[in-house]
C-alpha positions as a Markdown table, in Angstrom:
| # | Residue | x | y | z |
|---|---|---|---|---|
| 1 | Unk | -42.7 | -15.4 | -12.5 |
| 2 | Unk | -40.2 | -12.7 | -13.5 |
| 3 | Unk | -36.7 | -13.5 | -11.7 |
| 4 | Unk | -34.7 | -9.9 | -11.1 |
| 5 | Unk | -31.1 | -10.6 | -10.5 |
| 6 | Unk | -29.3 | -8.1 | -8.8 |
| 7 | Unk | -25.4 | -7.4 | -9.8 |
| 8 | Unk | -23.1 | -8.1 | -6.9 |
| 9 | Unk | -20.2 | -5.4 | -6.9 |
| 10 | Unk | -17.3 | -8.0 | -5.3 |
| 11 | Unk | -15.0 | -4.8 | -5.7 |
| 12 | Unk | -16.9 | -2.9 | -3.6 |
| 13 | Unk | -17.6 | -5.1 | -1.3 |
| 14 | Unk | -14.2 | -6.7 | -0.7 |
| 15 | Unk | -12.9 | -2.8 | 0.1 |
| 16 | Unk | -16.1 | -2.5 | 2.8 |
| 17 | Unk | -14.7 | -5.7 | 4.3 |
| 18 | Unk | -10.6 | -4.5 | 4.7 |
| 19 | Unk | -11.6 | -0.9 | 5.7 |
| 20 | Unk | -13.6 | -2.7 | 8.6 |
| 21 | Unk | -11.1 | -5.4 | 9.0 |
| 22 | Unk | -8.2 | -2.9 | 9.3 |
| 23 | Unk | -9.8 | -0.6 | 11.3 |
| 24 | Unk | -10.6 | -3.2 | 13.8 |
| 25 | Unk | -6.7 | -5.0 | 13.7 |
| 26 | Unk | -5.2 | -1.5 | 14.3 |
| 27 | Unk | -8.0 | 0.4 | 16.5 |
| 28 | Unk | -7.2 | -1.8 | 19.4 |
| 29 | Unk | -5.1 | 1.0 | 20.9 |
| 30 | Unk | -7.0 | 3.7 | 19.9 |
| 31 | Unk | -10.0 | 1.6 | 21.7 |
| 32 | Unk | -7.9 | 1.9 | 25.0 |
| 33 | Unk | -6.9 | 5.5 | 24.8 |
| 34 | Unk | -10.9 | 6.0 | 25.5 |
| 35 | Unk | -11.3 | 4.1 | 28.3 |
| 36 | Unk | -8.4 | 5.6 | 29.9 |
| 37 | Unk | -8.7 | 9.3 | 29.1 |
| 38 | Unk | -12.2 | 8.8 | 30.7 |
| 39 | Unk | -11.3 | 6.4 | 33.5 |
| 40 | Unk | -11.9 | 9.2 | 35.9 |
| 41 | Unk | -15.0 | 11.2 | 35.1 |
| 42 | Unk | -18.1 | 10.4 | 36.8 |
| 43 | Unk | -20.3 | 7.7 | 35.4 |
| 44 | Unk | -22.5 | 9.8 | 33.8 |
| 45 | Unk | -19.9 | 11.9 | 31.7 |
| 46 | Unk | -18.2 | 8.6 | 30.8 |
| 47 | Unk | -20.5 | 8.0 | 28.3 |
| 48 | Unk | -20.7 | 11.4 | 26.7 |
| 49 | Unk | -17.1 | 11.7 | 26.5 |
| 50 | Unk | -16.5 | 8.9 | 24.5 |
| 51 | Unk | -19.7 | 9.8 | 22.7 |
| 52 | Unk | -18.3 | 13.5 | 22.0 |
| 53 | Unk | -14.5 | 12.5 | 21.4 |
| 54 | Unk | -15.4 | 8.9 | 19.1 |
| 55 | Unk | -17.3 | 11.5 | 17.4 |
| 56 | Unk | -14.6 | 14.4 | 16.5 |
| 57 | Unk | -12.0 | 11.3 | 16.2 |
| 58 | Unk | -13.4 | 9.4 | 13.4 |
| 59 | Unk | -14.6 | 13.1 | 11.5 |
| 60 | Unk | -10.7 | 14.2 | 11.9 |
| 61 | Unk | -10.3 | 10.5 | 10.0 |
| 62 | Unk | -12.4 | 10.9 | 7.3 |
| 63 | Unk | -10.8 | 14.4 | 6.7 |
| 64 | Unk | -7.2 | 13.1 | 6.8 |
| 65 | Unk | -7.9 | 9.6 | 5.2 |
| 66 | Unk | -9.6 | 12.1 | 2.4 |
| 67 | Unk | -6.6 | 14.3 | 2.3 |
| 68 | Unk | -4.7 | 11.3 | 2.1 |
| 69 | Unk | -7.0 | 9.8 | -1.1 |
| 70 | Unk | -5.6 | 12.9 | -2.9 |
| 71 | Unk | -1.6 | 12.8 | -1.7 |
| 72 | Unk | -1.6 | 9.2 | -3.2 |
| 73 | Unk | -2.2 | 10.6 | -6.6 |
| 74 | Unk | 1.3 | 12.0 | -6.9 |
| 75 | Unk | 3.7 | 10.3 | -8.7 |
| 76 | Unk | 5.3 | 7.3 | -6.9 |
| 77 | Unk | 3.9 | 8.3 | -3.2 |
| 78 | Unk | 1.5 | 5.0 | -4.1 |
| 79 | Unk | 5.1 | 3.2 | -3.8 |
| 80 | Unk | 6.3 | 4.7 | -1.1 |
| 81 | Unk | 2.8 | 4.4 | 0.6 |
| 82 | Unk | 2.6 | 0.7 | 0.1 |
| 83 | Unk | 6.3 | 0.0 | 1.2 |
| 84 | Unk | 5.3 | 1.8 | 4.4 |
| 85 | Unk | 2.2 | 0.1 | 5.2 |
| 86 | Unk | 4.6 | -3.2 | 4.6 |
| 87 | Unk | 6.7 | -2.0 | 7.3 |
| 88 | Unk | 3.5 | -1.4 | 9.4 |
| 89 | Unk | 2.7 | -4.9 | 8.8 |
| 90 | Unk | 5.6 | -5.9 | 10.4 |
| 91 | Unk | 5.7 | -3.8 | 13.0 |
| 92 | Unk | 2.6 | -5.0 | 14.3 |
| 93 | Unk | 4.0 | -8.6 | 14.4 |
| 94 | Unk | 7.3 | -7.8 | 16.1 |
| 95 | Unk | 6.7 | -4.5 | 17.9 |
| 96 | Unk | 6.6 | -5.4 | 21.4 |
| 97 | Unk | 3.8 | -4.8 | 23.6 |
| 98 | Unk | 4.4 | -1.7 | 26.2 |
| 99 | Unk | 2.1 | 0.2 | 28.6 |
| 100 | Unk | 0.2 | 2.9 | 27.3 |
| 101 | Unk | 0.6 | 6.4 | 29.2 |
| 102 | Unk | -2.6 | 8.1 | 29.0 |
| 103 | Unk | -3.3 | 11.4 | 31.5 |
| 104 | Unk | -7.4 | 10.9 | 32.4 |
| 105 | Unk | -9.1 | 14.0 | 33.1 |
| 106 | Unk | -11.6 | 14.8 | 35.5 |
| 107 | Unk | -13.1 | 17.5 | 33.4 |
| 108 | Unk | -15.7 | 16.4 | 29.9 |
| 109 | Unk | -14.1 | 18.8 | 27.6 |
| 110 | Unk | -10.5 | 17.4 | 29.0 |
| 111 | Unk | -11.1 | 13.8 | 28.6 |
| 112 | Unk | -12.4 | 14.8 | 25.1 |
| 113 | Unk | -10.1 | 16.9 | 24.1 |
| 114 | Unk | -7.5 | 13.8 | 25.6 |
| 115 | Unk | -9.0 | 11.3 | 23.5 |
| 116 | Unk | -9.2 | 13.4 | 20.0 |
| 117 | Unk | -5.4 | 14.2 | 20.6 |
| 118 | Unk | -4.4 | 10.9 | 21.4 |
| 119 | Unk | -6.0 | 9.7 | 18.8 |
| 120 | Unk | -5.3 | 11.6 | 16.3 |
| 121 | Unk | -1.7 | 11.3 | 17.0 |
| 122 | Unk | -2.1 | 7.1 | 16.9 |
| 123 | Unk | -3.9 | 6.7 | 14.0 |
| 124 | Unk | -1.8 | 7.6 | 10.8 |
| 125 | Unk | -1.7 | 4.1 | 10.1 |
| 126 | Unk | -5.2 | 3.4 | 10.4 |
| 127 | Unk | -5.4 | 6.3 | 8.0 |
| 128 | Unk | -3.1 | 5.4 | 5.6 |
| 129 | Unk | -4.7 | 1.9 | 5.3 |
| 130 | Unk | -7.9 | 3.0 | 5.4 |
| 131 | Unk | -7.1 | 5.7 | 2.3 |
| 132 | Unk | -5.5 | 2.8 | 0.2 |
| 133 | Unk | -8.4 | 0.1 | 0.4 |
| 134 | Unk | -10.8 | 3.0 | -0.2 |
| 135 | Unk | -10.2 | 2.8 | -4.0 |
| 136 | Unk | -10.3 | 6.5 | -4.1 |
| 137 | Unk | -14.1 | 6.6 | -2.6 |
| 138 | Unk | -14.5 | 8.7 | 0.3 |
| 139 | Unk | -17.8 | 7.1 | 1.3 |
| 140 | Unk | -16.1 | 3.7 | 1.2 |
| 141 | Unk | -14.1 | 5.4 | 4.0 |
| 142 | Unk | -17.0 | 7.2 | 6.0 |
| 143 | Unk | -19.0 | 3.9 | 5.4 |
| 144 | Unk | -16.1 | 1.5 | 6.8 |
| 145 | Unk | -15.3 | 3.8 | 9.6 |
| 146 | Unk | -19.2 | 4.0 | 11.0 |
| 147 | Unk | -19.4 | 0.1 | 11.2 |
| 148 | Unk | -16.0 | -0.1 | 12.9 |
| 149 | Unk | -15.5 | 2.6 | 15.4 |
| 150 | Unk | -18.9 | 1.2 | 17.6 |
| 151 | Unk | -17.6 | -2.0 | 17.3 |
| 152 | Unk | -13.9 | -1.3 | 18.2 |
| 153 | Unk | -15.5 | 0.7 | 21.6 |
| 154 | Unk | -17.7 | -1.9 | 22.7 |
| 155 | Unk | -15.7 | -4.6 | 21.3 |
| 156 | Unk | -12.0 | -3.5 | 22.3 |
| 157 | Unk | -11.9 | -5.4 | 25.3 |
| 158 | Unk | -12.6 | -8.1 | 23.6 |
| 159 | Unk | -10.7 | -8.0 | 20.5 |
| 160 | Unk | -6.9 | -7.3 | 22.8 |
| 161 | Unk | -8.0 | -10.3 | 24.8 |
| 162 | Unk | -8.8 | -12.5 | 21.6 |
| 163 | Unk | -5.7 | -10.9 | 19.8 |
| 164 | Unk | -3.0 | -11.7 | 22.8 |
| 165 | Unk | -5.0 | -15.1 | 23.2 |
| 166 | Unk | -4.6 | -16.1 | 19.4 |
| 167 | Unk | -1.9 | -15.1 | 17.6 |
| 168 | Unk | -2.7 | -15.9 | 14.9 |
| 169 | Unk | -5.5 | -13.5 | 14.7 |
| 170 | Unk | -2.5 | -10.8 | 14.7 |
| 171 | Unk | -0.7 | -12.6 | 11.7 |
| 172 | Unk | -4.0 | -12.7 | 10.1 |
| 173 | Unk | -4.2 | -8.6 | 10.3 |
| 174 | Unk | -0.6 | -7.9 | 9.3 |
| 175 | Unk | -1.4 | -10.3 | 6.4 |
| 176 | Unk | -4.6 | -7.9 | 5.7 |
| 177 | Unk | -2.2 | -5.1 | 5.8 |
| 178 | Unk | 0.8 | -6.6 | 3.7 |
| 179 | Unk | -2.2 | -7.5 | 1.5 |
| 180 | Unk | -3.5 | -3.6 | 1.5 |
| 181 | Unk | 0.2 | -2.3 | 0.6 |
| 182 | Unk | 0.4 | -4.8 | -2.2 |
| 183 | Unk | -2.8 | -3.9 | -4.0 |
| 184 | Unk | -1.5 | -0.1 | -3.2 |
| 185 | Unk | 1.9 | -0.5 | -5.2 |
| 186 | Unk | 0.2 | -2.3 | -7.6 |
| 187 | Unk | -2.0 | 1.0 | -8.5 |
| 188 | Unk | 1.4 | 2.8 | -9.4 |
| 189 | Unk | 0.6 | 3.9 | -12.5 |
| 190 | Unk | 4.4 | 4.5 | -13.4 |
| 191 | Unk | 5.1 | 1.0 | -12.5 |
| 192 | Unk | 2.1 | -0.9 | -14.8 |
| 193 | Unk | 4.8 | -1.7 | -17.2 |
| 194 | Unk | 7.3 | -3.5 | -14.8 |
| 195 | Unk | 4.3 | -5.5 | -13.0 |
| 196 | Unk | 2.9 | -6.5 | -16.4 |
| 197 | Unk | 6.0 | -8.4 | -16.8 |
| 198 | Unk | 4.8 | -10.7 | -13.6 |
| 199 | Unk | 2.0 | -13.4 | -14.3 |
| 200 | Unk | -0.8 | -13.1 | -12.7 |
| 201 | Unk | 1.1 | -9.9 | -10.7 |
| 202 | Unk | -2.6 | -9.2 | -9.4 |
| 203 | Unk | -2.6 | -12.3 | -7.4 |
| 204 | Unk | 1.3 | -13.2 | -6.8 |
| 205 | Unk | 2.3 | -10.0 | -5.4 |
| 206 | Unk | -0.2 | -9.9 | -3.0 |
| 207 | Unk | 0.2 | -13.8 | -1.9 |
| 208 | Unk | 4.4 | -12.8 | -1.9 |
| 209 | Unk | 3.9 | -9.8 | 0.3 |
| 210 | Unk | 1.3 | -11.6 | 2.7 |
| 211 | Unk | 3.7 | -14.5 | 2.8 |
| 212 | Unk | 6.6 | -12.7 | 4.0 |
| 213 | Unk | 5.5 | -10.5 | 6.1 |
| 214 | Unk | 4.6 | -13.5 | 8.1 |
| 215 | Unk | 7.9 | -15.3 | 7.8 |
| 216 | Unk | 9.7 | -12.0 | 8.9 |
| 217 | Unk | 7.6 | -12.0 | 11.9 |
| 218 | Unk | 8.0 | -15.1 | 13.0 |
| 219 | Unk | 11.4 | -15.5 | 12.2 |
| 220 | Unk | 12.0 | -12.4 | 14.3 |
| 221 | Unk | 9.9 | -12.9 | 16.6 |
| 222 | Unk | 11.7 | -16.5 | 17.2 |
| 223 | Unk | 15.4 | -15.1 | 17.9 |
| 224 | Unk | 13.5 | -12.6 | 20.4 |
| 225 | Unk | 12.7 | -15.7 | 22.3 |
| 226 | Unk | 15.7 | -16.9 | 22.3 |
């Protein structure tokens, strides 16, 4: 009996798994700009205007987060790109929570026109995330996206209530993310030399960023409280 072993692409894989993972930590609000932009339609164009604006939403993603695949090629924007998605990190730990203002429409083509708008504006930092766990493969990106946007519209509810219930399920993103900007600088190609100086920079860099970004939240976090 011939055995036929199949080769198991960890790489490709692990890049599926953040693109999902950080669509979901940071598609929470984008989740709740649906349901309010079509809080006020009748039942039956509820459905079609999430349908229709989901739809042009995660296409205007894919063109930015492709757009974005390409800006990351310049020199040192790979830096600057992984610093920032640090300071995303972070920001998701310590930003506080405030209410989302979102005008509903009574119209289809308004609430869908509301909720490609709104999200477009709200989801840089998906895109930027998104762009630098793609490893430069656009169908990682349109891949990632089409198993997490369902699951971030019938899921959000669930996934802000889980997230304000267990915090640590918030750490546990902006440690995705802190993970996301490591692995980012660490593609600098002008910077190869200086990280070849650190052992094992592949797997301390990453364990230093996700470590701190944790410590800075909850250090801040803990003189908010008090």
């Amino acid at each position: 009996m011939e055995i036929i072993f199949v080769d198991f692409n960890w790489d490709l894989l692990k890049a599926v798994l953040i693109i999902i993972g950080l669509d979901l930590i940071l598609g929470g609000d984008n989740a709740v700009v649906i349901a309010m932009a079509s809080r006020n339609l009748p039942k039956h164009n509820q459905n079609k205007a999430i349908l229709f604006g989901t739809s042009l939403a995660i296409i205007i993603r894919v063109i930015l987060a492709t757009v974005a695949i390409y800006l990351l090629t310049i020199p040192y924007v790979q830096l600057v790109g992984g610093l920032f998605l640090f300071y995303i990190a972070l920001r998701l730990l310590i930003e506080q929570e405030e209410e989302v203002e979102i005008a509903s429409s009574t119209t289809l083509i308004g609430a869908v026109k509301t909720i490609v708008v709104a999200d477009l504006i709200m989801s840089f930092d998906n895109v930027l995330a998104i762009a630098a766990a793609s490893n430069q493969n656009v169908l990682l990106i349109i891949f990632g996206l089409a198993v997490s946007v369902p699951i971030i519209i019938f899921g959000s509810k669930i996934i802000l209530m889980m997230m304000n219930k267990y915090p640590i399920i918030v750490y546990a993103g902006a440690s995705l993310l802190a993970y996301t900007s490591a692995d980012l600088i660490l593609h600098e190609e002008r910077l190869e030399g200086t990280f070849q100086l650190i052992p094992n920079e592949q797997l301390y860099l990453p364990l230093f960023f996700m470590t701190l970004v944790c410590f800075l939240g909850v250090l801040v976090n803990h003189y908010r409280r008090n």
